[in-house]
Coordinates of C-alpha atoms in Angstrom, one line a residue:
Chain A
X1 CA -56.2 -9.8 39.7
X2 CA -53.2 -11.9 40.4
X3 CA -50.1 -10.9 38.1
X4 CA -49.9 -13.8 35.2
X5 CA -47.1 -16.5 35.7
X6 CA -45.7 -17.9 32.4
X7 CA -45.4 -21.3 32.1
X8 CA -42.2 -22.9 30.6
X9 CA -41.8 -25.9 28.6
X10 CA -38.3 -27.1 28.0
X11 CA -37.8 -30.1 25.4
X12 CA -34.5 -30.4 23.5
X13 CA -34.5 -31.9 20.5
X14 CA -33.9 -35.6 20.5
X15 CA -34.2 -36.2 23.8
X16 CA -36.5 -38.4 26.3
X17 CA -37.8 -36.0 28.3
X18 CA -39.4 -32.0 29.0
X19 CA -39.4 -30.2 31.6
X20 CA -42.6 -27.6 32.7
X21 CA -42.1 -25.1 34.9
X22 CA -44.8 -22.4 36.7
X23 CA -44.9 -20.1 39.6
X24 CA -48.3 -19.8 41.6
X25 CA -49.4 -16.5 43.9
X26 CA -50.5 -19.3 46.6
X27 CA -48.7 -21.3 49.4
X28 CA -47.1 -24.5 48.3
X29 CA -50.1 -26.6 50.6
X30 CA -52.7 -24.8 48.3
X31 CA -51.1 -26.0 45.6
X32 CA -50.6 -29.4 46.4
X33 CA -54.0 -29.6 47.9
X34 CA -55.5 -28.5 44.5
X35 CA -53.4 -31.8 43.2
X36 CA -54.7 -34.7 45.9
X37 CA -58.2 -33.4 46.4
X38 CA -60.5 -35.1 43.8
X39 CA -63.0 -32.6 43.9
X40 CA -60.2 -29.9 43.1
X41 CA -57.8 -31.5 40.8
X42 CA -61.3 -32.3 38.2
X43 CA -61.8 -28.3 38.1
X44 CA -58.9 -27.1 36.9
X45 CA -56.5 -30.6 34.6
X46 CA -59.2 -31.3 31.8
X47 CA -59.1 -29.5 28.5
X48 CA -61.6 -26.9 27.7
X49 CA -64.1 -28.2 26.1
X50 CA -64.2 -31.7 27.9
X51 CA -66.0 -33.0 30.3
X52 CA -63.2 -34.8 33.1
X53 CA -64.7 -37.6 34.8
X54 CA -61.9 -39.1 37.6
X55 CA -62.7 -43.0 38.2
X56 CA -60.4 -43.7 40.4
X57 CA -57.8 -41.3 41.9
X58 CA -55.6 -42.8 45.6
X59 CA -52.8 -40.2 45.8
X60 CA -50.2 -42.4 48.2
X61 CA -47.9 -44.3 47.6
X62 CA -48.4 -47.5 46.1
X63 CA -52.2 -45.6 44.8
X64 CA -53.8 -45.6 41.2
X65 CA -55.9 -43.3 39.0
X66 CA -57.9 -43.1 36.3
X67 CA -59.6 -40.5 34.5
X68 CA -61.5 -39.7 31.6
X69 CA -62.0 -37.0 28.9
X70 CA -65.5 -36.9 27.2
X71 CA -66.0 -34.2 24.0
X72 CA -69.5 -32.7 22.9
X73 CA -69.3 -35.4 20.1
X74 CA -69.6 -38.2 22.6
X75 CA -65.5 -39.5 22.3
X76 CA -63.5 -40.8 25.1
X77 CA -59.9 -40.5 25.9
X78 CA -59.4 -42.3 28.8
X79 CA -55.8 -42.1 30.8
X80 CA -54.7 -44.0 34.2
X81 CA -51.3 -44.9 35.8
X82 CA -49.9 -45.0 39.3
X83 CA -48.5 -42.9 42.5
X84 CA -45.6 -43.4 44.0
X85 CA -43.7 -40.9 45.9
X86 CA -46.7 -38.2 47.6
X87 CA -45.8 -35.6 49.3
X88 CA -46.1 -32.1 49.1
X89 CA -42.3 -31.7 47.7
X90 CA -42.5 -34.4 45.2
X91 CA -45.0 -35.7 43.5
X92 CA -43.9 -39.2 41.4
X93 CA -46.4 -40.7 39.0
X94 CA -46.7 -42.8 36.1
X95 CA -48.9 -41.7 32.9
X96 CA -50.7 -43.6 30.3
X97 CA -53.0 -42.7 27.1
X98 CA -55.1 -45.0 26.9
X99 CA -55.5 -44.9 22.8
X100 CA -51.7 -45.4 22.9
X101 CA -51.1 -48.5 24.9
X102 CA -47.8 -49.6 26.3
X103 CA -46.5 -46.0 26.1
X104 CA -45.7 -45.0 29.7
X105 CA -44.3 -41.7 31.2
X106 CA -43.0 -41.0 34.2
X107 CA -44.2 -37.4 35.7
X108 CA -41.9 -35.9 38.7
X109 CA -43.2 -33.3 40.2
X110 CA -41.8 -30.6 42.8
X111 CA -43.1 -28.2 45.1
X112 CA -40.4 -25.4 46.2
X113 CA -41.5 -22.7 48.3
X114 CA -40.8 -19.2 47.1
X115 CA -40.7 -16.2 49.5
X116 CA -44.4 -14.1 49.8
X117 CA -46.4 -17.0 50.0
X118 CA -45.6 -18.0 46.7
X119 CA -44.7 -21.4 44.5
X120 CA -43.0 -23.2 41.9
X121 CA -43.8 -26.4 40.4
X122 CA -41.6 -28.4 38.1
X123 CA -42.5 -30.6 36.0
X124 CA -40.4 -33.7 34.6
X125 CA -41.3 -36.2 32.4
X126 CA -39.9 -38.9 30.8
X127 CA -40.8 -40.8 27.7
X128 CA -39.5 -44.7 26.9
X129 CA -38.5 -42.9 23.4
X130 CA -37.7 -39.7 21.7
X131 CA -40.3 -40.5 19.5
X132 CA -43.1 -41.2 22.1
X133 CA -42.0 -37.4 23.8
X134 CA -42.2 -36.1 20.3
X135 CA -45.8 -37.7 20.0
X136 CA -46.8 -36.2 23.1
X137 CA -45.8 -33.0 22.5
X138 CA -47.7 -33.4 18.8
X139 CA -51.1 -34.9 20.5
X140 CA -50.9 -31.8 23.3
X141 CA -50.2 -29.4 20.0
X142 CA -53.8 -30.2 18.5
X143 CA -55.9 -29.8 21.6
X144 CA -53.7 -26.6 22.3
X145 CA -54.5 -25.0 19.0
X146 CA -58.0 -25.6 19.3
X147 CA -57.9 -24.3 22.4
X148 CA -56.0 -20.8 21.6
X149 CA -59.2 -20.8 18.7
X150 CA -61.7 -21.1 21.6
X151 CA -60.1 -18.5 23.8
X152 CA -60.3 -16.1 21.1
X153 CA -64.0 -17.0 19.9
X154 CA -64.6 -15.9 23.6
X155 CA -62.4 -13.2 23.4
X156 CA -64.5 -11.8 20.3
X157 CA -67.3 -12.3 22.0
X158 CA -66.5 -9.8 24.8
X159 CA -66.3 -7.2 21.9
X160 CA -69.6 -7.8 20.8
Chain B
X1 CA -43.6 -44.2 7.3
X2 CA -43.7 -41.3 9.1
X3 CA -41.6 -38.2 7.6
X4 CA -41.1 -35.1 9.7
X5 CA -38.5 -33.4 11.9
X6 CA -39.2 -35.2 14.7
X7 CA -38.3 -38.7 13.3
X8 CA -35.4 -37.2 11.5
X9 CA -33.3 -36.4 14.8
X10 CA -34.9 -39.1 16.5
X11 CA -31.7 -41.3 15.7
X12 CA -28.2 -40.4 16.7
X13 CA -26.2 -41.0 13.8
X14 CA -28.6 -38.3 12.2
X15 CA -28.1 -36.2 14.6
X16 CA -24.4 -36.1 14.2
X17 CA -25.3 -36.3 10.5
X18 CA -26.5 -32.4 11.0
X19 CA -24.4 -31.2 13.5
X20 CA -21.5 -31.9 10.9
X21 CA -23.4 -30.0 7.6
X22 CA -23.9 -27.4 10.2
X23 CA -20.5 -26.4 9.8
X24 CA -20.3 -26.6 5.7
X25 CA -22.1 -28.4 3.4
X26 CA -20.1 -31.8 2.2
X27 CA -19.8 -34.6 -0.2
X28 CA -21.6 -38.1 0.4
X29 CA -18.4 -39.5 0.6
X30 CA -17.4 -36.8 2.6
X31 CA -20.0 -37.5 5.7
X32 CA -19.3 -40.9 5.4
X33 CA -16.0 -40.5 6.1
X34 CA -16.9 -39.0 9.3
X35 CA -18.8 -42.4 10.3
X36 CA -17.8 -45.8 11.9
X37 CA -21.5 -47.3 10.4
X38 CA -21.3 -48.2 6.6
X39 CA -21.6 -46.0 3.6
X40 CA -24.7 -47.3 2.9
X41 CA -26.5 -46.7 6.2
X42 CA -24.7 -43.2 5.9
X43 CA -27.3 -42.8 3.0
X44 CA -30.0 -44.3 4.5
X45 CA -30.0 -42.0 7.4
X46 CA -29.1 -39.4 4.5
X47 CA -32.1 -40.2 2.6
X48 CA -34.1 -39.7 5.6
X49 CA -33.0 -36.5 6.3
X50 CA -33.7 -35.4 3.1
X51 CA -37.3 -36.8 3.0
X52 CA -37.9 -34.7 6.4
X53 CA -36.8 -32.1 4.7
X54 CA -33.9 -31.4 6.9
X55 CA -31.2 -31.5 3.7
X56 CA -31.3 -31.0 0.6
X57 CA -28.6 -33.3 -2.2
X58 CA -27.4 -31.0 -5.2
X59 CA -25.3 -32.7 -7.5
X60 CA -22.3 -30.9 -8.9
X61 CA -20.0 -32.3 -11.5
X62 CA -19.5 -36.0 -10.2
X63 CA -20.2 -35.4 -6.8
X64 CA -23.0 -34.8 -4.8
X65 CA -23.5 -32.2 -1.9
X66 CA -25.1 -32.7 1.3
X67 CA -26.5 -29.0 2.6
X68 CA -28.8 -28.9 5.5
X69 CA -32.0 -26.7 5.7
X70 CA -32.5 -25.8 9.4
X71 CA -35.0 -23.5 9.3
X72 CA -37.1 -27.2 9.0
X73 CA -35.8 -27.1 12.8
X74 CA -38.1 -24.4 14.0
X75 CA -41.1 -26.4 13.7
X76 CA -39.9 -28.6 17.2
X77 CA -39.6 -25.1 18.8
X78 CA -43.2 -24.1 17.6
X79 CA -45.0 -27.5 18.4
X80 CA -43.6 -26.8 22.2
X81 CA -45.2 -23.1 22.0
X82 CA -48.5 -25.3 21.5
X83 CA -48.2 -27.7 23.9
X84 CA -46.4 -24.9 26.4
X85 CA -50.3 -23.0 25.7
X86 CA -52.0 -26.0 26.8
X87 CA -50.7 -26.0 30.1
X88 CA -51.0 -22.5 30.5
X89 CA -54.5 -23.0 29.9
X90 CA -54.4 -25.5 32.8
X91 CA -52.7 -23.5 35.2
X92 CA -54.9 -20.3 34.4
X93 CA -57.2 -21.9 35.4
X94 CA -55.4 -23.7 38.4
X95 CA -54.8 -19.9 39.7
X96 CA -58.5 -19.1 39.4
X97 CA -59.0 -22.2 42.0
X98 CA -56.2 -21.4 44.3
X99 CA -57.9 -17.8 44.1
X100 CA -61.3 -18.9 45.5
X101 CA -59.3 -21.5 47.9
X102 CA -57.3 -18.7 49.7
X103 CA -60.6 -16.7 49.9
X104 CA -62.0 -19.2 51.8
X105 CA -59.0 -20.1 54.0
X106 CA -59.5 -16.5 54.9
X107 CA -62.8 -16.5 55.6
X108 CA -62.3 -19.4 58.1
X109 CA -59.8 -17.8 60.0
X110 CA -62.0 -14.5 60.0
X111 CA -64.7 -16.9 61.5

């Protein structure tokens, strides 16, 4: 059982962007294989619960990418946006939510090797507007606390 | 309109607003004094804060007090605790893959 990395999420107040930072126990191509193979990258982004249905994912340069969320209750939250920079150091994107048009956010993400075959990725994204970050981080709030109420519906389980 | 911390420090001017109450609470007059924009946009933005909830206006003889409440703050910090879990429920699962995925580079190179 691999020792658990926290993840970090920096946003100060009143500002555009946020910053999300995690360390992996697996080399840096593992990682960044795990973000360009469609097959991989399905398994492990979607929120519990959902089904996550990639349309269209080109990972180079120039590339798009659309996926889709599907609840038990039949809703859709569909998302797409571009690639730019690929490479298994940085990783440039654009990000839309689709039930929030014309709201676009840049994601720039790094690879750094750490020593004993070990990773950190950082995230940084930013919003056209404090208030668009702000709604992110509100929209992301929801499906987290639903999720913490699911991990412990399974946790109580395992007690039974 | 919306009415809640985040769209009270979403402007500047009311960001300054607080970062001068955090020091002492003061008169209307008294914060506007501190401010290039008019007295009146002083109380807008005023009146905004205090519908987030981020001051409160006590009157006091014939003035009026500005104090700020920032306890209201801590809801930013616990909205990113709920939005830091959601990716940790991401990555969890992320390490569960990479798991399986350096089992099975092993395998290969045992082959």
């Amino acid at each position: 059982m691999p020792s658990k990395n926290k993840v970090t999420v920096t946003a100060e107040p009143g500002t555009q962007e946020l910053f999300i930072v995690r360390e992996f126990d697996a080399p840096r191509e593992l990682v960044y294989k795990a973000h360009i193979d469609p097959k991989l990258y399905v398994q492990w982004l979607g929120p519990h619960g959902y089904e996550m249905v990639l349309e269209t994912f080109e990972p180079t340069n120039g590339g798009k990418y659309r996926y889709v969320h599907k609840d038990k209750d039949g809703n859709e939250y569909g998302f797409h946006g571009s690639f730019h920079a690929m490479s298994i150091e940085n990783m440039i994107q654009t990000f839309e939510f689709e039930g929030y048009p014309g709201h676009v956010s840049l994601d720039c993400m790094t690879l750094e090797e750490l020593p004993g075959n070990r990773t950190k990725a950082t995230i940084h994204s930013i919003f056209q507007s404090v208030s668009d970050r702000d709604g992110m981080i509100q929209n992301g709030m929801e499906k987290g606390v639903s999720e913490g109420y699911e991990r412990l519906d399974d946790i109580l389980k395992e007690m039974k | 309109m919306r009415r809640d911390v985040f769209q009270a420090i979403a402007d500047p001017n009311r960001r300054a607003i607080l970062s001068l109450l955090a020091r002492q609470r003061m008169t209307l007059n008294g914060v506007a004094d501190n401010f290039r924009i008019s007295r009146p946009a002083v109380s807008k933005h005023i009146r905004i804060l205090k519908e987030c909830g981020l001051v409160v206006v006590i009157p006091q003889g014939r003035e009026r007090y500005v104090e700020a409440k920032f306890d209201k703050l801590n809801e930013v910090t616990d909205w990113v605790e709920q939005y830091r879990q959601l990716w940790e429920t991401r990555f969890n699962r992320l390490d569960d893959l990479l798991e399986m995925m350096k089992q099975e580079k092993k395998n290969a190179l045992e082959k």
